[in-house]
Short mmCIF file of C-alpha atoms in Angstrom, two decimals:
data_model
loop_
_atom_site.label_atom_id
_atom_site.label_comp_id
_atom_site.label_asym_id
_atom_site.label_seq_id
_atom_site.Cartn_x
_atom_site.Cartn_y
_atom_site.Cartn_z
CA MET A 1 -26.88 176.84 133.66
CA SER A 2 -28.10 176.31 137.25
CA GLY A 3 -26.14 174.24 139.77
CA SER A 4 -28.62 171.37 139.69
CA SER A 5 -28.66 171.27 135.89
CA MET A 6 -24.85 171.21 135.81
CA GLN A 7 -24.78 168.33 138.30
CA VAL A 8 -27.22 166.36 136.15
CA THR A 9 -25.15 167.06 133.02
CA ASP A 10 -21.94 166.02 134.75
CA ALA A 11 -23.56 162.83 135.95
CA LEU A 12 -24.80 161.99 132.45
CA ASN A 13 -21.38 162.73 130.96
CA ARG A 14 -19.74 160.58 133.61
CA ARG A 15 -22.04 157.65 132.84
CA PHE A 16 -21.44 158.13 129.10
CA PHE A 17 -17.65 158.15 129.64
CA VAL A 18 -17.75 155.04 131.80
CA ASP A 19 -20.14 152.94 129.72
CA TYR A 20 -19.19 154.08 126.21
CA PRO A 21 -15.58 155.32 126.19
CA LEU A 22 -15.11 154.60 122.47
CA ASP A 23 -18.26 156.47 121.48
CA ALA A 24 -17.26 159.29 123.79
CA ALA A 25 -13.85 159.50 122.13
CA SER A 26 -15.40 159.58 118.65
CA ARG A 27 -17.78 162.31 119.74
CA ILE A 28 -15.07 164.37 121.41
CA GLU A 29 -12.98 164.35 118.21
CA GLN A 30 -15.84 166.12 116.43
CA LEU A 31 -16.49 168.81 119.06
CA ASP A 32 -14.90 172.19 119.66
CA ILE A 33 -12.00 171.95 122.09
CA ASN A 34 -13.42 174.53 124.50
CA GLU A 35 -16.68 172.62 124.72
CA VAL A 36 -14.84 169.39 125.56
CA VAL A 37 -12.60 171.05 128.17
CA ASP A 38 -15.60 172.58 129.91
CA ALA A 39 -17.18 169.15 130.35
CA ALA A 40 -14.00 167.15 130.99
CA GLN A 41 -12.48 169.35 133.71
CA ARG A 42 -15.32 168.48 136.07
CA GLN A 43 -14.70 164.74 135.78
CA PRO A 44 -12.19 162.68 137.82
CA ALA A 45 -9.06 161.50 135.99
CA LYS A 46 -10.07 157.86 136.47
CA ILE A 47 -13.26 158.55 134.50
CA LEU A 48 -11.43 160.39 131.71
CA ALA A 49 -8.55 157.91 131.32
CA PRO A 50 -10.46 155.18 129.36
CA VAL A 51 -11.71 157.86 126.95
CA TRP A 52 -8.25 159.40 126.52
CA ARG A 53 -6.82 155.98 125.69
CA ARG A 54 -9.09 155.84 122.64
CA LEU A 55 -8.57 159.37 121.39
CA LEU A 56 -6.17 159.99 118.52
CA PRO A 57 -2.87 161.04 120.15
CA ALA A 58 -2.78 164.50 118.56
CA THR A 59 -6.31 165.26 119.78
CA ALA A 60 -5.65 163.79 123.22
CA ALA A 61 -2.48 165.88 123.63
CA LYS A 62 -4.21 169.07 122.51
CA LEU A 63 -7.04 168.56 125.00
CA LEU A 64 -4.62 167.62 127.78
CA ARG A 65 -2.77 170.91 127.31
CA ALA A 66 -6.07 172.82 127.48
CA LEU A 67 -7.22 171.19 130.73
CA PRO A 68 -6.48 172.78 134.13
CA GLN A 69 -3.05 171.86 135.43
CA GLU A 70 -4.24 169.62 138.28
CA THR A 71 -6.67 167.70 136.07
CA ALA A 72 -4.05 167.27 133.32
CA ASP A 73 -1.41 166.01 135.79
CA ASP A 74 -3.82 163.51 137.31
CA LEU A 75 -4.86 162.31 133.86
CA LEU A 76 -1.25 161.95 132.70
CA ALA A 77 -0.53 159.78 135.74
CA GLU A 78 -3.69 157.74 135.23
CA VAL A 79 -3.34 156.68 131.58
CA PRO A 80 -1.00 153.76 130.74
CA PRO A 81 2.68 154.81 130.60
CA SER A 82 2.98 154.06 126.87
CA GLN A 83 -0.04 156.28 126.21
CA ALA A 84 1.44 159.03 128.36
CA VAL A 85 4.67 158.88 126.35
CA ARG A 86 2.74 159.26 123.10
CA LEU A 87 0.89 162.29 124.50
CA LEU A 88 4.12 163.90 125.69
CA GLY A 89 5.60 163.31 122.25
CA HIS A 90 3.26 165.97 120.87
CA MET A 91 4.64 168.62 123.24
CA PRO A 92 7.86 170.67 123.18
CA LYS A 93 10.69 169.47 125.42
CA PRO A 94 10.51 172.31 127.97
CA GLU A 95 6.82 171.56 128.53
CA ILE A 96 7.53 167.84 128.87
CA GLU A 97 10.09 168.52 131.60
CA GLU A 98 7.69 170.85 133.39
CA ARG A 99 4.87 168.31 133.38
CA LEU A 100 7.12 165.45 134.46
CA SER A 101 8.46 167.52 137.37
CA ARG A 102 4.95 167.76 138.83
CA LEU A 103 4.25 164.01 138.72
CA ASP A 104 4.72 161.50 141.50
CA PRO A 105 8.39 160.31 141.53
CA ALA A 106 7.38 156.69 140.89
CA VAL A 107 5.25 157.68 137.89
CA ARG A 108 7.96 159.95 136.54
CA ALA A 109 10.62 157.25 136.91
CA ASN A 110 8.50 154.89 134.81
CA LEU A 111 7.97 157.52 132.11
CA ASP A 112 11.65 158.50 132.11
CA ILE A 113 12.58 154.91 131.28
CA LEU A 114 10.22 154.88 128.29
CA LEU A 115 11.27 158.34 127.13
CA ALA A 116 15.01 157.59 127.31
CA TYR A 117 15.47 154.86 124.74
CA PRO A 118 19.07 153.68 124.37
CA ASP A 119 21.31 155.34 121.82
CA ASP A 120 21.35 153.83 118.34
CA THR A 121 17.79 152.50 118.60
CA ALA A 122 14.59 153.16 116.66
CA GLY A 123 13.03 154.66 119.79
CA ARG A 124 15.69 157.36 119.93
CA MET A 125 15.32 158.17 116.20
CA MET A 126 11.55 158.03 115.87
CA GLN A 127 9.34 161.07 115.50
CA THR A 128 6.58 160.75 118.10
CA ASP A 129 4.26 163.55 116.95
CA VAL A 130 3.16 161.65 113.85
CA SER A 131 -0.55 162.22 113.22
CA THR A 132 -2.82 159.19 113.06
CA TYR A 133 -6.22 158.80 111.44
CA ARG A 134 -9.20 156.50 111.43
CA ASP A 135 -10.22 154.60 108.31
CA THR A 136 -13.64 156.30 108.39
CA ALA A 137 -12.15 159.77 107.87
CA LEU A 138 -12.87 161.37 104.48
CA ALA A 139 -10.14 162.38 102.05
CA GLY A 140 -11.39 165.97 101.71
CA GLN A 141 -11.56 166.53 105.48
CA THR A 142 -8.14 164.99 105.97
CA LEU A 143 -6.53 167.22 103.33
CA ALA A 144 -8.14 170.27 104.93
CA GLN A 145 -6.72 169.23 108.30
CA LEU A 146 -3.27 168.70 106.80
CA ARG A 147 -3.35 172.19 105.29
CA GLU A 148 -4.40 173.62 108.64
CA ASP A 149 -1.52 171.83 110.36
CA GLY A 150 0.95 173.02 107.75
CA MET A 151 1.42 169.50 106.30
CA GLN A 152 3.45 168.52 109.37
CA THR A 153 3.16 164.82 108.77
CA ALA A 154 5.02 161.84 107.40
CA ARG A 155 4.86 161.05 103.71
CA SER A 156 2.40 158.33 104.67
CA LEU A 157 -0.71 158.76 106.81
CA PHE A 158 -0.95 156.01 109.40
CA LEU A 159 -4.36 154.52 110.18
CA VAL A 160 -5.21 153.04 113.58
CA ASP A 161 -8.14 151.12 115.04
CA ASP A 162 -10.13 151.98 118.14
CA GLU A 163 -7.32 150.72 120.41
CA GLN A 164 -4.67 152.79 118.56
CA ARG A 165 -3.21 149.67 116.91
CA LEU A 166 -1.65 150.28 113.51
CA THR A 167 -3.84 148.93 110.69
CA GLY A 168 -2.57 150.49 107.46
CA ALA A 169 -1.15 153.52 105.68
CA VAL A 170 -2.26 155.96 102.99
CA LEU A 171 0.25 157.60 100.65
CA LEU A 172 -0.08 161.36 100.35
CA GLU A 173 -0.26 161.23 96.56
CA ASP A 174 -3.18 158.77 96.74
CA LEU A 175 -4.93 161.06 99.21
CA ALA A 176 -4.43 164.14 97.06
CA LEU A 177 -5.87 162.47 93.95
CA ALA A 178 -8.85 160.83 95.65
CA PRO A 179 -12.40 162.26 95.49
CA PRO A 180 -13.22 164.27 98.64
CA ASN A 181 -15.84 161.78 99.87
CA THR A 182 -13.52 158.77 99.67
CA THR A 183 -12.75 157.20 103.04
CA LEU A 184 -9.15 156.64 104.06
CA GLY A 185 -10.01 152.97 104.52
CA ALA A 186 -10.63 152.69 100.79
CA LEU A 187 -7.19 154.15 100.09
CA GLN A 188 -5.18 152.32 102.71
CA GLN A 189 -2.33 149.97 101.92
CA PRO A 190 -1.14 147.17 104.19
CA ILE A 191 1.82 147.75 106.47
CA THR A 192 4.71 145.77 105.00
CA ALA A 193 7.31 146.65 107.60
CA ALA A 194 7.52 147.98 111.15
CA VAL A 195 10.13 148.00 113.91
CA ARG A 196 10.16 147.99 117.71
CA PRO A 197 11.50 150.94 119.73
CA ILE A 198 14.52 148.94 120.94
CA ASP A 199 15.55 147.74 117.47
CA SER A 200 19.03 148.91 116.50
CA ILE A 201 19.97 151.34 113.75
CA GLY A 202 21.35 148.38 111.83
CA GLU A 203 17.97 146.65 111.92
CA VAL A 204 16.17 149.85 110.90
CA SER A 205 18.60 150.34 108.00
CA ARG A 206 18.07 146.75 106.89
CA VAL A 207 14.27 147.14 106.87
CA PHE A 208 14.46 150.42 104.96
CA GLU A 209 16.73 148.83 102.36
CA GLU A 210 14.81 145.58 101.94
CA GLU A 211 11.25 146.91 102.09
CA ASP A 212 11.80 150.19 100.20
CA VAL A 213 9.47 152.21 102.46
CA LEU A 214 9.21 155.98 102.82
CA ASP A 215 8.55 156.13 106.55
CA LEU A 216 8.95 153.25 108.97
CA PRO A 217 6.34 152.93 111.75
CA VAL A 218 7.49 152.06 115.26
CA ILE A 219 5.08 149.88 117.24
CA ASP A 220 5.08 148.36 120.71
CA LEU A 221 4.44 144.71 121.60
CA ASP A 222 0.68 145.26 121.30
CA GLY A 223 0.95 146.72 117.81
CA ILE A 224 0.16 150.25 119.01
CA LEU A 225 1.79 152.97 116.92
CA MET A 226 4.40 154.87 118.94
CA GLY A 227 5.96 156.97 116.18
CA ALA A 228 7.78 156.70 112.89
CA VAL A 229 11.38 156.81 111.68
CA MET A 230 11.74 159.14 108.72
CA HIS A 231 14.15 158.27 105.93
CA ASP A 232 16.05 161.56 106.24
CA THR A 233 16.41 161.06 110.01
CA LEU A 234 17.92 157.64 109.42
CA ALA A 235 20.31 159.04 106.81
CA ARG A 236 21.54 161.75 109.18
CA THR A 237 21.95 159.27 112.03
CA VAL A 238 23.88 156.77 109.93
CA GLN A 239 26.12 159.56 108.61
CA LYS A 240 26.75 160.83 112.14
CA ASP A 241 27.57 157.33 113.40
CA ALA A 242 29.85 156.71 110.44
CA THR A 243 31.87 159.86 111.14
CA ALA A 244 31.94 159.01 114.85
CA ASN A 245 33.24 155.53 114.03
CA LEU A 246 36.05 157.08 112.00
CA GLN A 247 37.15 158.81 115.19
CA THR A 248 36.73 155.90 117.61
CA MET A 249 38.59 153.53 115.30
CA VAL A 250 41.76 155.57 115.86
CA GLY A 251 41.22 156.24 119.56
CA ALA A 252 39.55 159.66 119.34
CA SER A 253 36.38 160.30 121.34
CA LYS A 254 32.94 160.53 119.71
CA GLU A 255 32.38 163.75 121.66
CA GLU A 256 35.43 165.51 120.19
CA ARG A 257 34.84 168.14 117.55
CA ALA A 258 37.17 170.05 115.23
CA LEU A 259 36.98 173.14 117.47
CA SER A 260 37.08 171.34 120.83
CA SER A 261 39.46 172.84 123.38
CA PRO A 262 43.03 171.51 123.44
CA PHE A 263 42.64 170.31 127.04
CA PHE A 264 39.47 168.36 126.17
CA THR A 265 41.26 166.86 123.15
CA VAL A 266 44.26 165.84 125.22
CA ARG A 267 42.08 164.29 127.93
CA LYS A 268 40.21 162.17 125.38
CA ARG A 269 43.19 161.17 123.22
CA MET A 270 45.95 160.64 125.77
CA PRO A 271 44.80 157.24 127.16
CA TRP A 272 44.73 155.63 123.71
CA LEU A 273 47.98 157.28 122.70
CA GLN A 274 49.57 155.67 125.75
CA VAL A 275 48.12 152.33 124.72
CA ASN A 276 49.40 152.87 121.20
CA LEU A 277 52.85 153.60 122.59
CA ILE A 278 52.87 150.27 124.40
CA THR A 279 51.84 148.41 121.26
CA ALA A 280 54.53 150.27 119.28
CA PHE A 281 57.15 149.03 121.75
CA MET A 282 55.80 145.51 121.24
CA ALA A 283 56.37 145.80 117.49
CA ALA A 284 59.78 147.37 118.08
CA ALA A 285 60.68 144.46 120.35
CA VAL A 286 60.12 142.08 117.45
CA VAL A 287 62.52 144.08 115.32
CA GLY A 288 65.01 144.07 118.20
CA VAL A 289 65.02 140.26 118.27
CA PHE A 290 66.40 140.32 114.71
CA GLU A 291 68.86 143.15 115.27
CA ASN A 292 71.84 141.07 114.14
CA THR A 293 70.08 140.04 110.95
CA ILE A 294 69.37 143.67 110.03
CA ALA A 295 72.97 144.64 110.87
CA GLN A 296 74.28 142.05 108.41
CA VAL A 297 71.87 142.89 105.59
CA THR A 298 71.00 146.60 105.72
CA ALA A 299 68.66 146.25 102.72
CA LEU A 300 66.20 144.58 105.08
CA ALA A 301 65.71 147.86 106.94
CA VAL A 302 64.78 149.53 103.65
CA LEU A 303 62.18 146.91 102.74
CA LEU A 304 60.70 146.45 106.22
CA PRO A 305 58.18 149.36 105.90
CA VAL A 306 56.97 147.93 102.57
CA VAL A 307 55.81 144.69 104.19
CA ALA A 308 54.31 146.50 107.18
CA GLY A 309 52.47 149.01 104.97
CA GLN A 310 50.91 146.42 102.66
CA SER A 311 49.81 144.18 105.52
CA GLY A 312 48.33 147.20 107.33
CA ASN A 313 46.28 148.19 104.28
CA THR A 314 45.06 144.63 103.82
CA GLY A 315 44.00 144.40 107.44
CA ALA A 316 42.22 147.78 107.30
CA GLN A 317 40.21 146.64 104.26
CA ALA A 318 39.13 143.42 105.98
CA LEU A 319 38.29 145.33 109.15
CA ALA A 320 36.13 147.91 107.35
CA VAL A 321 34.15 145.31 105.38
CA THR A 322 33.56 143.11 108.45
CA MET A 323 32.50 146.04 110.63
CA ARG A 324 30.05 147.25 107.99
CA GLY A 325 28.60 143.77 107.67
CA LEU A 326 28.06 143.55 111.43
CA ALA A 327 26.58 147.06 111.63
CA LEU A 328 24.09 146.48 108.80
CA ARG A 329 23.28 142.94 109.95
CA GLU A 330 24.57 141.49 106.69
CA ILE A 331 26.42 138.97 108.87
CA THR A 332 26.24 137.77 112.47
CA ILE A 333 29.01 136.58 114.75
CA ARG A 334 27.82 133.02 114.05
CA GLN A 335 29.12 133.42 110.51
CA TRP A 336 32.63 134.34 111.65
CA THR A 337 34.17 131.22 110.09
CA LYS A 338 32.82 132.13 106.64
CA VAL A 339 34.05 135.70 106.96
CA LEU A 340 37.43 134.52 108.22
CA ARG A 341 37.85 132.02 105.37
CA LYS A 342 36.92 134.62 102.78
CA GLU A 343 39.40 137.20 104.11
CA VAL A 344 42.22 134.67 104.44
CA ILE A 345 41.72 133.50 100.86
CA ALA A 346 41.49 137.11 99.66
CA GLY A 347 44.65 137.96 101.62
CA PHE A 348 46.51 135.04 100.05
CA LEU A 349 45.48 135.87 96.49
CA ASN A 350 46.20 139.59 96.94
CA GLY A 351 49.47 138.65 98.61
CA VAL A 352 50.53 136.59 95.62
CA GLY A 353 49.72 139.42 93.23
CA ILE A 354 51.51 142.06 95.31
CA ALA A 355 54.46 139.71 95.96
CA ILE A 356 55.03 139.23 92.22
CA THR A 357 55.07 142.97 91.57
CA CYS A 358 57.20 143.63 94.64
CA GLY A 359 59.60 140.82 93.75
CA ILE A 360 60.22 142.26 90.30
CA GLY A 361 60.93 145.68 91.80
CA VAL A 362 63.29 144.28 94.45
CA PHE A 363 65.20 142.23 91.87
CA VAL A 364 65.68 145.27 89.64
CA TRP A 365 66.90 147.23 92.66
CA SER A 366 69.10 144.63 94.40
CA GLN A 367 69.85 141.91 91.82
CA SER A 368 69.44 139.45 94.74
CA ILE A 369 67.33 136.33 94.24
CA GLY A 370 67.52 135.62 97.98
CA LEU A 371 66.11 139.04 98.84
CA VAL A 372 63.32 138.50 96.31
CA ALA A 373 62.46 135.18 97.91
CA VAL A 374 62.34 136.78 101.38
CA ILE A 375 60.15 139.73 100.37
CA THR A 376 57.70 137.66 98.31
CA SER A 377 57.17 134.87 100.84
CA SER A 378 56.90 137.27 103.79
CA MET A 379 54.52 139.52 101.87
CA ILE A 380 52.12 136.62 101.30
CA LEU A 381 52.27 135.50 104.94
CA ALA A 382 51.86 139.04 106.28
CA MET A 383 48.81 139.79 104.10
CA VAL A 384 47.16 136.48 105.03
CA ALA A 385 47.71 137.30 108.72
CA ALA A 386 46.36 140.82 108.17
CA GLY A 387 43.17 139.55 106.52
CA PHE A 388 42.74 137.06 109.35
CA ALA A 389 43.16 139.75 112.01
CA GLY A 390 40.98 142.30 110.23
CA ALA A 391 38.07 139.88 110.13
CA LEU A 392 38.55 138.43 113.61
CA ILE A 393 39.06 141.57 115.72
CA PRO A 394 35.55 143.09 115.23
CA VAL A 395 33.95 139.66 115.72
CA ILE A 396 35.76 139.17 119.02
CA LEU A 397 34.87 142.67 120.23
CA THR A 398 31.21 142.13 119.32
CA ARG A 399 31.23 138.76 121.07
CA LEU A 400 32.58 140.46 124.21
CA GLY A 401 29.77 143.00 124.06
CA GLN A 402 32.05 145.86 122.99
CA ASP A 403 31.67 148.34 120.14
CA PRO A 404 33.84 146.93 117.32
CA ALA A 405 34.62 150.47 116.18
CA THR A 406 36.30 151.36 119.46
CA SER A 407 40.00 151.70 118.65
CA SER A 408 39.96 148.53 116.58
CA SER A 409 42.49 149.99 114.18
CA ILE A 410 45.03 150.37 117.01
CA ILE A 411 44.69 146.68 117.83
CA LEU A 412 44.85 145.79 114.15
CA THR A 413 47.97 147.90 113.56
CA THR A 414 49.74 146.11 116.40
CA VAL A 415 48.86 142.68 115.04
CA THR A 416 49.79 143.46 111.44
CA ASP A 417 53.07 145.15 112.39
CA ILE A 418 54.16 142.26 114.60
CA ALA A 419 53.07 139.65 112.04
CA GLY A 420 54.72 141.52 109.15
CA PHE A 421 57.99 142.19 110.98
CA PHE A 422 58.22 138.66 112.34
CA ALA A 423 57.48 137.04 108.97
CA PHE A 424 59.91 139.25 107.05
CA LEU A 425 62.79 139.16 109.50
CA GLY A 426 62.22 135.56 110.50
CA ILE A 427 62.37 134.31 106.90
CA ALA A 428 65.40 136.56 106.29
CA THR A 429 67.18 134.97 109.26
CA LEU A 430 66.44 131.48 107.98
CA MET A 431 67.67 132.40 104.49
CA MET A 432 70.68 134.45 105.61
CA GLN A 433 73.12 132.33 103.61
CA PHE A 434 71.35 133.26 100.37
CA LEU A 435 71.32 137.04 100.99
#
């Protein structure tokens, strides 16, 4: 092609891109990639950007990677940041870092913010390289494309409009059974649930549970599809968080592993062990107040761990149930009075049942009605206090903006030990004449 003919062709393409970006995008999706690159690389990024905004993300990313480096970098900086993030989502991480390093610092800073969603959010869990389709695509062509791509897709095919806004979904089984000439629009089902990138894992779990969906689309404020959270990804994340919470509840770091070095383990555990030591001295101080009482009735020292152990278990149960309710959004901190009332009542009723059994055992062992009265009354009070503390501690931590899993059991143990010791030894002191 002569130089003048190429200039005319470029001018016509430029006018077509400017005046009809949607038609240009539809046409580009049907052409061979090399043919598109040859025409696009001679156009300014500002001319290509409106067309790239309307291309399906997978196609746009594939073409971007085929363009010359300078053109691709200019185009990546020219498209809206949310669109750039979706294009980068179809690339491996090393390539993403390489492309970002070549961008203007201000542009990169904006993209870094969008790429680095906070931990425990849908944005961090979502899969960004989810393929999207138009409702005019045919079932036969779509299946052929899926086979070519190795079926690397969600269990639902997501349909978008000309502005990349999510419009519906097609189940894979419906696609496989449909006649080849059926359009995806005829097979689509409405979107019953979607989340935002900043929604928490608890919110994502709630939507999965209530809506019974296979894959959960993630959309921005304009309804544009940004990715999807897969059910297996959510399951792994929840399991990982659950095991991490088991560690943080007792003062161990989330980063610690079974084969972590001893020095790393000591550095992470020592601060909370020191805190635990202080709280242990607080509980011991309560026992020290009643030293004379214990000296007069040595049986109290034998029964003291029984009260502390039962109240500790009661508090741990209330703590676990409350924390799960907060994590899964079954309750909010506004409902703390209902949760508190429920755990106090449960603690009282359980306390009565345990006190009766314990009282029978103590009477058989000591033949002392006074000792039975002390252990039964203190057991009820201690378990009520434990239920109260187990429900209130995670609510208070959440209200203060803290993770309720963070060493909550250490705080709870302190409260239940002090309450149990004080109730048991205090009642024993008051009833000393009957022991």
